[in-house]
Short mmCIF file of C-alpha atoms and ligand atoms in Angstrom, two decimals:
data_model
loop_
_atom_site.label_atom_id
_atom_site.label_comp_id
_atom_site.label_asym_id
_atom_site.label_seq_id
_atom_site.Cartn_x
_atom_site.Cartn_y
_atom_site.Cartn_z
CA MET A 1 87.68 98.73 51.63
CA LEU A 2 87.86 94.94 51.58
CA LEU A 3 85.75 94.90 54.75
CA GLU A 4 82.99 97.02 53.17
CA ALA A 5 82.94 94.79 50.04
CA GLY A 6 82.67 91.70 52.27
CA ILE A 7 79.78 93.20 54.24
CA GLY A 8 77.95 94.10 50.99
CA ALA A 9 78.43 90.61 49.53
CA GLY A 10 77.25 89.03 52.80
CA LEU A 11 74.07 91.12 52.84
CA ALA A 12 73.30 90.22 49.22
CA LEU A 13 73.78 86.52 50.00
CA PHE A 14 71.42 86.75 52.99
CA LEU A 15 68.76 88.48 50.90
CA PHE A 16 69.10 85.84 48.22
CA LEU A 17 68.76 83.00 50.78
CA ALA A 18 65.74 84.70 52.39
CA MET A 19 64.07 84.99 49.01
CA LEU A 20 64.62 81.25 48.47
CA GLY A 21 62.74 80.69 51.74
CA TYR A 22 65.67 79.83 54.07
CA ASN A 23 65.48 80.84 57.74
CA ILE A 24 68.41 83.27 58.02
CA VAL A 25 67.80 84.45 61.62
CA PRO A 26 70.44 82.18 63.30
CA PHE A 27 73.08 83.25 60.72
CA VAL A 28 72.29 86.92 61.28
CA LEU A 29 72.56 86.45 65.05
CA ILE A 30 75.92 84.65 64.86
CA LEU A 31 77.29 87.24 62.47
CA GLY A 32 76.05 90.11 64.63
CA ILE A 33 77.73 88.72 67.75
CA SER A 34 81.00 88.10 65.87
CA ALA A 35 80.98 91.62 64.47
CA LEU A 36 80.39 93.07 67.92
CA PHE A 37 83.23 90.99 69.38
CA TYR A 38 85.57 92.03 66.55
CA PHE A 39 84.79 95.66 67.11
CA MET A 40 85.14 95.55 70.89
CA VAL A 41 88.29 93.48 71.12
CA VAL A 42 90.32 94.25 68.07
CA GLN A 43 89.26 97.70 67.01
CA LYS A 44 88.63 99.16 70.43
CA GLY A 45 91.77 97.52 71.80
CA MET A 46 93.86 99.06 69.06
CA LEU A 47 92.18 102.42 69.30
CA ASN A 48 92.84 102.46 72.99
CA LEU A 49 96.44 101.64 72.38
CA GLN A 50 96.83 104.41 69.88
CA SER A 51 95.44 106.94 72.27
CA ARG A 52 97.24 105.53 75.31
CA ASN A 53 100.78 105.41 74.02
CA ARG A 54 101.98 108.84 74.75
CA TYR A 55 104.41 110.34 72.34
CA VAL A 56 106.22 113.13 74.05
CA GLY A 57 108.26 115.75 72.25
CA VAL A 58 111.31 115.39 74.50
CA LYS A 59 112.76 118.46 76.17
CA ILE A 60 114.20 116.94 79.35
CA SER A 61 117.96 116.75 79.69
CA PHE A 62 120.06 115.09 82.38
CA ASP A 63 120.69 118.57 83.83
CA ASP A 64 116.99 118.83 84.68
CA ILE A 65 117.31 115.84 86.99
CA GLY A 66 118.61 116.57 90.47
CA GLY A 67 120.80 114.10 92.39
CA GLN A 68 120.82 110.54 91.03
CA ASN A 69 124.45 110.95 90.05
CA THR A 70 125.19 107.23 90.05
CA ALA A 71 122.05 106.42 88.06
CA LYS A 72 122.82 109.17 85.55
CA ARG A 73 126.43 108.03 85.17
CA GLU A 74 125.45 104.40 84.60
CA LEU A 75 122.71 105.34 82.20
CA ILE A 76 124.91 107.69 80.17
CA GLU A 77 127.58 105.01 80.00
CA ALA A 78 125.01 102.56 78.59
CA LEU A 79 123.66 105.16 76.18
CA ASN A 80 127.14 105.90 74.86
CA PHE A 81 127.07 102.35 73.55
CA ILE A 82 124.06 103.25 71.47
CA VAL A 83 125.35 106.59 70.26
CA SER A 84 128.54 104.98 69.00
CA GLY A 85 126.59 102.15 67.32
CA ASP A 86 128.76 101.88 64.18
CA ARG A 87 131.90 101.27 66.18
CA LEU A 88 130.13 98.56 68.17
CA GLN A 89 128.98 96.90 64.97
CA SER A 90 132.51 96.86 63.61
CA LEU A 91 133.67 95.11 66.77
CA GLY A 92 130.76 92.68 66.70
CA ILE A 93 129.33 93.88 70.03
CA ARG A 94 125.65 93.03 70.33
CA PRO A 95 123.32 96.00 70.65
CA LEU A 96 121.88 97.15 73.93
CA LYS A 97 118.15 96.52 73.71
CA GLY A 98 116.80 97.18 77.15
CA ILE A 99 117.62 99.14 80.30
CA LEU A 100 115.71 98.51 83.50
CA LEU A 101 115.36 101.35 85.99
CA THR A 102 114.51 100.13 89.47
CA GLY A 103 113.59 102.13 92.53
CA PRO A 104 110.84 103.64 94.65
CA PRO A 105 108.02 105.71 93.09
CA GLY A 106 108.65 109.33 92.20
CA THR A 107 112.44 109.12 92.10
CA GLY A 108 112.75 110.29 88.49
CA LYS A 109 112.72 107.08 86.46
CA THR A 110 110.44 108.56 83.81
CA LEU A 111 112.57 111.70 83.72
CA LEU A 112 115.70 109.60 83.21
CA ALA A 113 114.05 107.72 80.33
CA LYS A 114 113.05 111.01 78.69
CA ALA A 115 116.55 112.40 79.17
CA ALA A 116 117.93 109.18 77.64
CA ALA A 117 115.77 109.75 74.56
CA ALA A 118 117.01 113.32 74.24
CA TYR A 119 120.63 112.24 74.75
CA THR A 120 120.39 109.66 71.95
CA ASP A 121 118.31 111.97 69.73
CA ALA A 122 115.45 109.48 69.72
CA VAL A 123 111.68 109.78 69.65
CA PHE A 124 110.14 108.90 73.00
CA LEU A 125 107.04 106.80 73.39
CA SER A 126 105.68 105.82 76.77
CA ALA A 127 103.16 103.28 78.02
CA ALA A 128 102.37 101.68 81.37
CA GLY A 129 102.44 97.93 81.99
CA SER A 130 98.81 97.98 83.09
CA GLU A 131 97.74 99.28 79.66
CA PHE A 132 98.67 95.95 78.10
CA VAL A 133 96.50 93.91 80.36
CA GLU A 134 92.99 93.23 79.15
CA MET A 135 90.58 90.46 79.90
CA TYR A 136 90.55 89.38 76.25
CA ALA A 137 93.31 86.96 75.30
CA GLY A 138 95.62 88.24 72.61
CA VAL A 139 94.90 91.95 72.98
CA GLY A 140 97.94 92.60 75.19
CA ALA A 141 100.24 90.88 72.70
CA GLN A 142 98.66 92.87 69.88
CA ARG A 143 99.29 96.06 71.82
CA VAL A 144 102.95 95.18 72.30
CA ARG A 145 103.34 94.55 68.54
CA ASP A 146 101.63 97.82 67.84
CA LEU A 147 103.79 99.78 70.26
CA PHE A 148 107.00 98.70 68.53
CA LYS A 149 105.49 99.35 65.11
CA GLN A 150 104.30 102.77 66.19
CA ALA A 151 107.74 103.66 67.61
CA LYS A 152 109.43 102.84 64.31
CA GLU A 153 106.84 104.75 62.28
CA LEU A 154 107.11 107.76 64.54
CA ALA A 155 110.89 107.83 64.28
CA LYS A 156 110.65 107.75 60.49
CA LYS A 157 108.06 110.50 60.52
CA GLU A 158 110.27 112.64 62.74
CA LYS A 159 113.26 111.77 60.55
CA LYS A 160 115.13 110.15 63.42
CA THR A 161 117.05 106.91 63.46
CA ARG A 162 116.35 105.99 67.05
CA ALA A 163 113.31 105.43 69.24
CA VAL A 164 113.01 104.97 72.99
CA ILE A 165 110.04 102.99 74.25
CA PHE A 166 109.43 103.58 77.94
CA ILE A 167 107.32 101.00 79.77
CA ASP A 168 106.43 102.06 83.31
CA GLU A 169 105.27 99.47 85.90
CA ILE A 170 106.81 96.68 83.81
CA GLU A 171 106.10 94.25 86.66
CA VAL A 172 102.42 94.26 85.67
CA LEU A 173 103.13 92.70 82.31
CA GLY A 174 106.51 91.18 83.10
CA VAL A 175 105.39 89.21 86.14
CA LYS A 176 106.89 85.70 86.40
CA ARG A 177 105.11 83.50 83.87
CA GLY A 178 102.58 81.12 85.32
CA SER A 179 102.28 83.14 88.56
CA HIS A 180 99.13 85.05 87.63
CA SER A 181 95.61 83.69 87.89
CA SER A 182 94.69 84.80 84.36
CA HIS A 183 98.14 83.69 83.30
CA LEU A 184 97.45 82.87 79.67
CA GLU A 185 96.86 86.49 78.69
CA TYR A 186 99.78 87.77 80.79
CA ASP A 187 102.11 85.08 79.42
CA GLN A 188 101.17 85.84 75.82
CA THR A 189 101.82 89.55 76.36
CA LEU A 190 105.19 88.92 77.98
CA ASN A 191 106.15 86.43 75.26
CA GLN A 192 105.34 89.04 72.65
CA LEU A 193 107.54 91.61 74.39
CA LEU A 194 110.41 89.10 74.45
CA VAL A 195 109.87 88.33 70.76
CA GLU A 196 109.87 92.04 69.88
CA MET A 197 113.02 92.66 71.88
CA ASP A 198 114.76 89.66 70.34
CA GLY A 199 113.88 91.03 66.91
CA LEU A 200 115.60 94.38 67.47
CA LYS A 201 118.64 94.71 65.24
CA THR A 202 121.52 97.19 65.07
CA SER A 203 121.28 97.07 61.31
CA SER A 204 117.61 98.14 61.07
CA ASP A 205 116.91 101.70 59.91
CA VAL A 206 115.29 102.65 63.24
CA LYS A 207 117.06 101.39 66.34
CA VAL A 208 114.71 100.87 69.25
CA LEU A 209 115.78 100.95 72.87
CA VAL A 210 113.33 99.75 75.50
CA ILE A 211 113.61 101.41 78.91
CA ALA A 212 111.42 99.91 81.59
CA ALA A 213 110.79 100.97 85.16
CA THR A 214 109.71 99.05 88.21
CA ASN A 215 109.82 99.17 91.97
CA ARG A 216 109.29 95.38 92.20
CA VAL A 217 112.23 93.87 90.37
CA ASP A 218 111.73 90.66 92.40
CA MET A 219 108.44 90.02 90.59
CA LEU A 220 109.92 90.07 87.10
CA ASP A 221 110.17 86.97 84.96
CA PRO A 222 113.86 85.97 84.81
CA ALA A 223 113.57 85.77 81.01
CA LEU A 224 113.28 89.56 80.95
CA LEU A 225 116.57 89.99 82.79
CA ARG A 226 118.45 87.57 80.54
CA PRO A 227 121.39 89.00 78.54
CA GLY A 228 120.14 90.53 75.32
CA ARG A 229 116.95 91.87 76.92
CA PHE A 230 116.99 94.08 80.01
CA ASP A 231 120.57 93.21 80.80
CA ARG A 232 121.40 96.66 82.16
CA GLN A 233 119.86 97.51 85.49
CA VAL A 234 120.15 101.01 86.89
CA LYS A 235 119.13 101.63 90.48
CA VAL A 236 117.28 104.90 91.07
CA ASP A 237 117.13 105.50 94.81
CA LEU A 238 115.61 108.12 97.07
CA PRO A 239 117.86 111.20 96.91
CA ASP A 240 120.36 111.96 99.66
CA LYS A 241 120.64 115.45 101.18
CA GLU A 242 122.77 116.81 98.33
CA GLY A 243 120.36 115.30 95.81
CA ARG A 244 117.35 116.79 97.60
CA LEU A 245 119.03 120.20 97.55
CA GLN A 246 119.63 119.96 93.81
CA ILE A 247 116.04 118.87 93.17
CA LEU A 248 114.72 121.73 95.32
CA LYS A 249 116.89 124.17 93.34
CA ILE A 250 115.49 122.80 90.07
CA HIS A 251 111.88 123.12 91.21
CA THR A 252 112.29 126.59 92.70
CA ARG A 253 114.12 127.97 89.65
CA ASN A 254 110.94 129.64 88.42
CA LYS A 255 109.69 130.73 91.85
CA PRO A 256 110.40 133.98 93.74
CA LEU A 257 112.00 132.87 97.01
CA ASP A 258 112.36 135.22 99.94
CA GLN A 259 115.96 135.90 101.00
CA GLU A 260 115.47 134.15 104.34
CA VAL A 261 114.59 130.82 102.66
CA ASP A 262 117.34 128.30 103.29
CA LEU A 263 116.97 125.44 100.82
CA GLU A 264 119.82 123.59 102.49
CA SER A 265 117.96 123.30 105.78
CA ILE A 266 114.77 122.27 103.94
CA ALA A 267 116.81 119.55 102.21
CA GLN A 268 118.04 118.46 105.64
CA GLU A 269 114.52 118.26 107.06
CA THR A 270 113.12 116.22 104.21
CA PHE A 271 114.94 112.92 104.65
CA GLY A 272 112.94 110.18 102.92
CA PHE A 273 111.29 112.53 100.39
CA SER A 274 111.38 111.49 96.74
CA GLY A 275 111.88 113.89 93.84
CA ALA A 276 108.11 113.89 93.31
CA HIS A 277 107.57 114.83 96.98
CA LEU A 278 110.06 117.70 96.63
CA GLU A 279 108.41 118.97 93.45
CA SER A 280 105.09 118.92 95.27
CA LEU A 281 106.68 120.65 98.29
CA ALA A 282 107.92 123.56 96.15
CA ASN A 283 104.54 123.84 94.47
CA GLU A 284 102.57 123.75 97.74
CA ALA A 285 104.85 126.40 99.29
CA ALA A 286 104.05 128.67 96.35
CA ILE A 287 100.32 128.00 96.81
CA TYR A 288 100.58 128.97 100.51
CA ALA A 289 102.34 132.21 99.50
CA LEU A 290 99.52 132.90 97.05
CA ARG A 291 96.91 132.27 99.76
CA ASP A 292 98.75 134.76 102.01
CA ASN A 293 98.81 137.28 99.19
CA GLU A 294 102.60 137.45 99.29
CA THR A 295 104.83 138.18 96.34
CA THR A 296 107.64 135.92 97.56
CA ILE A 297 107.68 132.47 99.11
CA LYS A 298 108.83 132.52 102.73
CA SER A 299 110.28 129.91 105.10
CA HIS A 300 106.99 129.41 106.91
CA HIS A 301 105.30 128.56 103.60
CA PHE A 302 107.86 125.80 103.10
CA LYS A 303 107.30 124.56 106.67
CA GLU A 304 103.54 124.32 106.05
CA ALA A 305 104.20 122.62 102.74
CA VAL A 306 106.43 119.97 104.38
CA ASP A 307 103.56 119.12 106.75
CA LYS A 308 101.12 119.00 103.88
CA VAL A 309 103.29 116.67 101.80
CA MET A 310 104.01 114.46 104.85
CA LEU A 311 100.53 114.28 106.31
CA GLY A 312 97.99 115.65 103.83
CA GLU A 313 95.77 118.71 103.66
CA LYS A 314 94.49 120.46 106.80
CA LEU A 315 91.00 119.28 107.68
CA ASP A 316 88.03 121.43 108.53
CA ARG A 317 86.95 118.90 111.13
CA ARG A 318 86.97 120.52 114.57
CA PRO A 319 87.50 118.21 117.54
CA THR A 320 85.35 118.77 120.65
CA THR A 321 86.84 120.87 123.47
CA ALA A 322 87.58 117.73 125.49
CA GLU A 323 89.25 116.09 122.49
CA LEU A 324 91.26 119.22 121.79
CA GLU A 325 92.55 119.20 125.35
CA ARG A 326 93.51 115.54 125.07
CA ILE A 327 95.28 116.08 121.73
CA ALA A 328 97.19 119.07 123.14
CA ILE A 329 98.36 117.03 126.17
CA HIS A 330 99.31 114.13 123.90
CA GLU A 331 101.42 116.27 121.55
CA ALA A 332 102.98 118.17 124.48
CA GLY A 333 104.06 114.78 125.92
CA HIS A 334 105.75 113.78 122.64
CA ALA A 335 107.46 117.16 122.33
CA ILE A 336 108.83 117.37 125.90
CA ILE A 337 110.31 113.88 125.68
CA SER A 338 111.70 114.60 122.23
CA GLU A 339 113.52 117.68 123.55
CA THR A 340 114.70 115.77 126.63
CA VAL A 341 116.27 112.86 124.76
CA ARG A 342 117.29 114.74 121.60
CA PRO A 343 117.64 118.48 122.46
CA GLY A 344 116.81 120.75 119.51
CA SER A 345 114.86 118.01 117.71
CA VAL A 346 111.36 119.53 117.64
CA VAL A 347 110.44 121.54 114.54
CA HIS A 348 106.93 122.31 115.77
CA LEU A 349 103.82 120.81 117.33
CA THR A 350 100.23 121.48 116.45
CA VAL A 351 96.64 120.46 117.19
CA THR A 352 95.38 121.24 113.70
CA PRO A 353 94.01 118.04 112.15
CA ARG A 354 95.77 117.13 108.95
CA GLY A 355 95.41 113.96 106.85
CA GLN A 356 94.94 111.05 109.27
CA ALA A 357 96.46 112.91 112.23
CA LEU A 358 94.42 114.90 114.77
CA GLY A 359 97.56 116.66 115.90
CA TYR A 360 101.27 116.04 115.42
CA MET A 361 104.75 116.91 116.48
CA ARG A 362 107.35 117.13 113.74
CA GLN A 363 110.94 116.18 114.52
CA LYS A 364 114.09 117.11 112.67
CA PRO A 365 115.64 113.97 111.21
CA GLU A 366 119.08 113.15 112.59
CA GLY A 367 120.84 113.79 109.28
CA ASP A 368 120.63 111.22 106.48
CA SER A 369 120.97 108.07 108.54
CA TYR A 370 120.77 104.62 107.11
CA LEU A 371 122.00 102.86 110.23
CA TYR A 372 120.61 103.26 113.73
CA THR A 373 122.19 102.52 117.08
CA LYS A 374 120.36 100.95 119.99
CA SER A 375 120.41 104.20 121.95
CA TYR A 376 118.82 106.08 119.04
CA LEU A 377 116.06 103.47 118.73
CA LEU A 378 115.38 103.56 122.49
CA LYS A 379 115.04 107.36 122.33
CA GLN A 380 112.54 107.04 119.49
CA ILE A 381 110.52 104.51 121.52
CA LYS A 382 110.39 106.98 124.41
CA ILE A 383 109.13 109.73 122.11
CA ALA A 384 106.52 107.41 120.58
CA VAL A 385 104.99 106.30 123.91
CA ALA A 386 105.14 109.74 125.54
CA GLY A 387 101.85 111.01 124.07
CA ALA A 388 99.72 108.26 125.61
CA LEU A 389 101.56 108.47 128.93
CA ALA A 390 100.99 112.22 129.16
CA GLU A 391 97.27 111.61 128.56
CA GLU A 392 97.23 108.97 131.30
CA MET A 393 99.04 111.15 133.80
CA ILE A 394 96.85 114.21 133.37
CA LEU A 395 93.50 112.78 132.28
CA GLY A 396 93.58 109.47 134.10
CA GLU A 397 93.36 107.22 131.04
CA ARG A 398 94.73 106.77 127.53
CA SER A 399 92.74 106.90 124.27
CA THR A 400 92.70 105.18 120.89
CA GLY A 401 94.68 108.13 119.51
CA ALA A 402 97.89 106.37 120.56
CA ALA A 403 97.34 103.23 118.46
CA GLY A 404 99.76 104.35 115.72
CA ASP A 405 102.37 105.41 118.31
CA PHE A 406 102.30 102.00 119.97
CA GLN A 407 102.65 100.22 116.64
CA GLU A 408 105.68 102.37 115.96
CA ALA A 409 107.13 101.63 119.42
CA VAL A 410 106.69 97.87 118.95
CA LYS A 411 108.28 98.08 115.50
CA LEU A 412 111.31 99.89 116.93
CA ALA A 413 111.66 97.45 119.84
CA ARG A 414 111.45 94.50 117.43
CA GLN A 415 114.14 96.14 115.31
CA ILE A 416 116.44 96.27 118.36
CA VAL A 417 115.91 92.59 119.12
CA VAL A 418 116.02 91.04 115.65
CA THR A 419 119.09 93.02 114.63
CA GLY A 420 120.97 91.54 117.59
CA LEU A 421 121.17 94.80 119.57
CA SER A 422 119.44 93.50 122.72
CA GLU A 423 120.94 91.45 125.57
CA LEU A 424 119.71 88.33 123.73
CA GLY A 425 122.47 88.89 121.19
CA ILE A 426 122.00 87.31 117.76
CA VAL A 427 118.57 85.71 117.44
CA ASP A 428 116.83 83.54 114.89
CA ALA A 429 113.58 85.35 114.13
CA GLU A 430 111.75 82.08 113.40
CA LYS A 431 113.02 79.83 116.18
CA ASP A 432 113.30 82.35 119.01
CA ASP A 433 109.82 83.80 118.63
CA GLN A 434 108.88 83.48 122.31
CA ALA A 435 112.15 84.93 123.61
CA ILE A 436 111.91 87.80 121.10
CA ASN A 437 108.40 88.74 122.21
CA THR A 438 109.36 88.66 125.87
CA LYS A 439 112.36 90.88 125.18
CA ILE A 440 110.24 93.34 123.15
CA LYS A 441 107.85 93.69 126.10
CA GLU A 442 110.75 94.15 128.51
CA ILE A 443 112.22 96.93 126.35
CA LEU A 444 108.86 98.67 126.02
CA TYR A 445 108.07 98.52 129.75
CA GLY A 446 111.55 99.81 130.55
CA GLN A 447 111.03 102.85 128.29
CA VAL A 448 107.50 103.46 129.60
CA GLU A 449 108.80 103.59 133.18
CA GLU A 450 111.55 106.02 132.21
CA VAL A 451 109.16 108.33 130.32
CA LYS A 452 106.77 108.36 133.30
CA ARG A 453 109.66 109.40 135.53
CA ILE A 454 110.72 112.22 133.18
CA LEU A 455 107.18 113.54 132.71
CA THR A 456 106.40 113.41 136.45
CA ALA A 457 109.44 115.60 137.06
CA GLN A 458 108.23 118.04 134.37
CA LEU A 459 104.52 118.08 135.13
CA PRO A 460 104.15 121.90 135.42
CA LEU A 461 105.89 122.29 132.04
CA LEU A 462 103.60 119.64 130.51
CA TYR A 463 100.52 121.55 131.71
CA GLN A 464 101.90 124.82 130.37
CA VAL A 465 102.84 123.49 126.91
CA ALA A 466 99.46 121.74 126.58
CA ALA A 467 97.58 124.90 127.61
CA ASP A 468 99.56 127.10 125.18
CA LEU A 469 99.06 124.60 122.40
CA LYS A 470 95.32 124.47 122.99
CA MET A 471 95.15 128.27 122.86
CA GLN A 472 97.55 128.91 119.97
CA GLU A 473 97.01 125.71 117.94
CA LYS A 474 100.70 125.60 117.04
CA ILE A 475 103.99 126.02 118.94
CA SER A 476 107.34 126.35 117.19
CA GLY A 477 110.39 124.38 118.29
CA GLU A 478 112.07 127.65 119.33
CA ARG A 479 109.14 128.68 121.55
CA LEU A 480 109.04 125.22 123.12
CA ARG A 481 112.75 125.41 123.94
CA GLU A 482 112.20 128.85 125.54
CA LEU A 483 109.47 127.40 127.76
CA ILE A 484 111.68 124.46 128.71
CA ALA A 485 114.53 126.86 129.62
CA THR A 486 112.20 129.02 131.75
CA TYR A 487 110.85 126.04 133.66
CA SER A 488 114.27 124.51 134.21
CA ARG A 489 115.47 127.85 135.72
CA CYS A 490 112.48 127.81 138.10
CA ALA A 491 113.08 124.20 139.13
P1 LIG B 501 106.84 106.22 89.26
O1 LIG B 501 107.67 105.04 89.68
O2 LIG B 501 105.77 106.56 90.25
O3 LIG B 501 106.37 106.17 87.85
P2 LIG B 501 109.11 107.85 88.59
O4 LIG B 501 110.29 107.31 89.32
O5 LIG B 501 108.99 107.52 87.15
O6 LIG B 501 107.78 107.51 89.36
P3 LIG B 501 108.98 110.54 87.71
O7 LIG B 501 107.67 110.35 87.03
O8 LIG B 501 110.18 110.60 86.86
O9 LIG B 501 109.15 109.41 88.80
O10 LIG B 501 108.94 111.81 88.65
C1 LIG B 501 107.74 112.46 88.98
C2 LIG B 501 108.01 113.94 89.13
O11 LIG B 501 108.82 114.16 90.28
C3 LIG B 501 108.78 114.53 87.97
O12 LIG B 501 107.94 115.02 86.98
C4 LIG B 501 109.57 115.65 88.63
O13 LIG B 501 108.79 116.80 88.74
C5 LIG B 501 109.82 115.13 90.02
N1 LIG B 501 111.12 114.47 90.16
C6 LIG B 501 111.35 113.19 90.53
N2 LIG B 501 112.65 112.93 90.61
C7 LIG B 501 113.30 114.07 90.28
C8 LIG B 501 114.67 114.43 90.17
N3 LIG B 501 115.65 113.56 90.44
N4 LIG B 501 114.96 115.71 89.79
C9 LIG B 501 113.99 116.59 89.54
N5 LIG B 501 112.67 116.31 89.62
C10 LIG B 501 112.32 115.07 90.00
#
């Protein structure tokens, strides 16, 4: 209203000045540019904020989150502080203002924040750190102010006394002050967040809890982690086997599974998968069942889905006949060595291109291992180099297809040396550079020689597996083991 009156008065003044013979063009230009700037920065910035902050009617409970038992326990313990606010006040305990969830992507941090809102009967408002960063100075800070204001208003509207603000990717706005090239804007935004958090009071009619998530806690400004701000940190890690099983059960609750489907063995095979991967796995398996016109989801749909989630969608690209032969030999080499050094380890091998891979051999993980012995690492090096060596033995030379395998082999050999598992004993990665490199080469050559010896002794089997693979496109672990048994009886 005031704005419209101002515009009207301004126009009248300009008309009056023009009638008196003044040149009003420069004034009009300056005013026009200012108006445009005001609209773009302030209005548009705010509008964006309004539409970006997502208010979610919360339905998630902690029971909908699989695994993460430690994270859930720690979070619930912290939330109990909030729920019993009056008691805390009577004891003079300062309120909990912020909880920081740290961990890899897709592990359920957003879910935990939503469950926290439901647990404390709060409204839930979410935003991502990147949404506060604009090229115009001051807009980020304005957005932070607005977010807190909006949370309080929403809670009142919903007749609640608590609000949870969830800020994902907090490292984008909470990066150490002074460390960013356009630091002024970042610093102002972060300062504003600190000011807002400092202003949160137990006595106010709406109590706001800020839950932030990051997978780069090392980048955060220490001021954020100071007591009274995000002084509770909850680690949200990749799920272990039991956790993966629970997550799979949650995401297959609404899906018709065939009786033969063994979720436990799928959980075993999916070491390293996050909750988001597992959700996608269950969904993809259902899509494969749909494509096959089946009414239930079968084991082989899950197997396909694991490949898809690990490597990407199957590609239509068809390799040439010569390439196909090379890929088949390469994968057969990996698979035979895998079965030799770790019997029963091959899930399947295929020459169907998928994602970045032209073909691949999938191994069963050796349980949930977080520590590796030297002998395990040496076996993995053998498996990695076997593809290229099989190509060399049968086709006379290697190809660029082994580049990734060699990188993996070097990484494993380096791991042996720098963790003190080689004959060099404990090494200083910086000072002993030369000795480390020499040892890495020695380890790699040693494994290459051994793989050549094994493959030479199994050459007829290598030819057979490669030929079958080329014909059938895919060989299961069971079929491979049958072939190996047949050839070893003939030997
Ligand atoms: P990011 O760091 O990438 O933002 P995040 O840790 O916040 O990820 P979420 O957004 O909570 O991860 O999870 C993504 C999806 O993955 C969820 O919607 C859910 O379907 C699934 N998911 C992840 N973790 C779990 C879990 N522990 N239990 C059940 N589902 C999960």
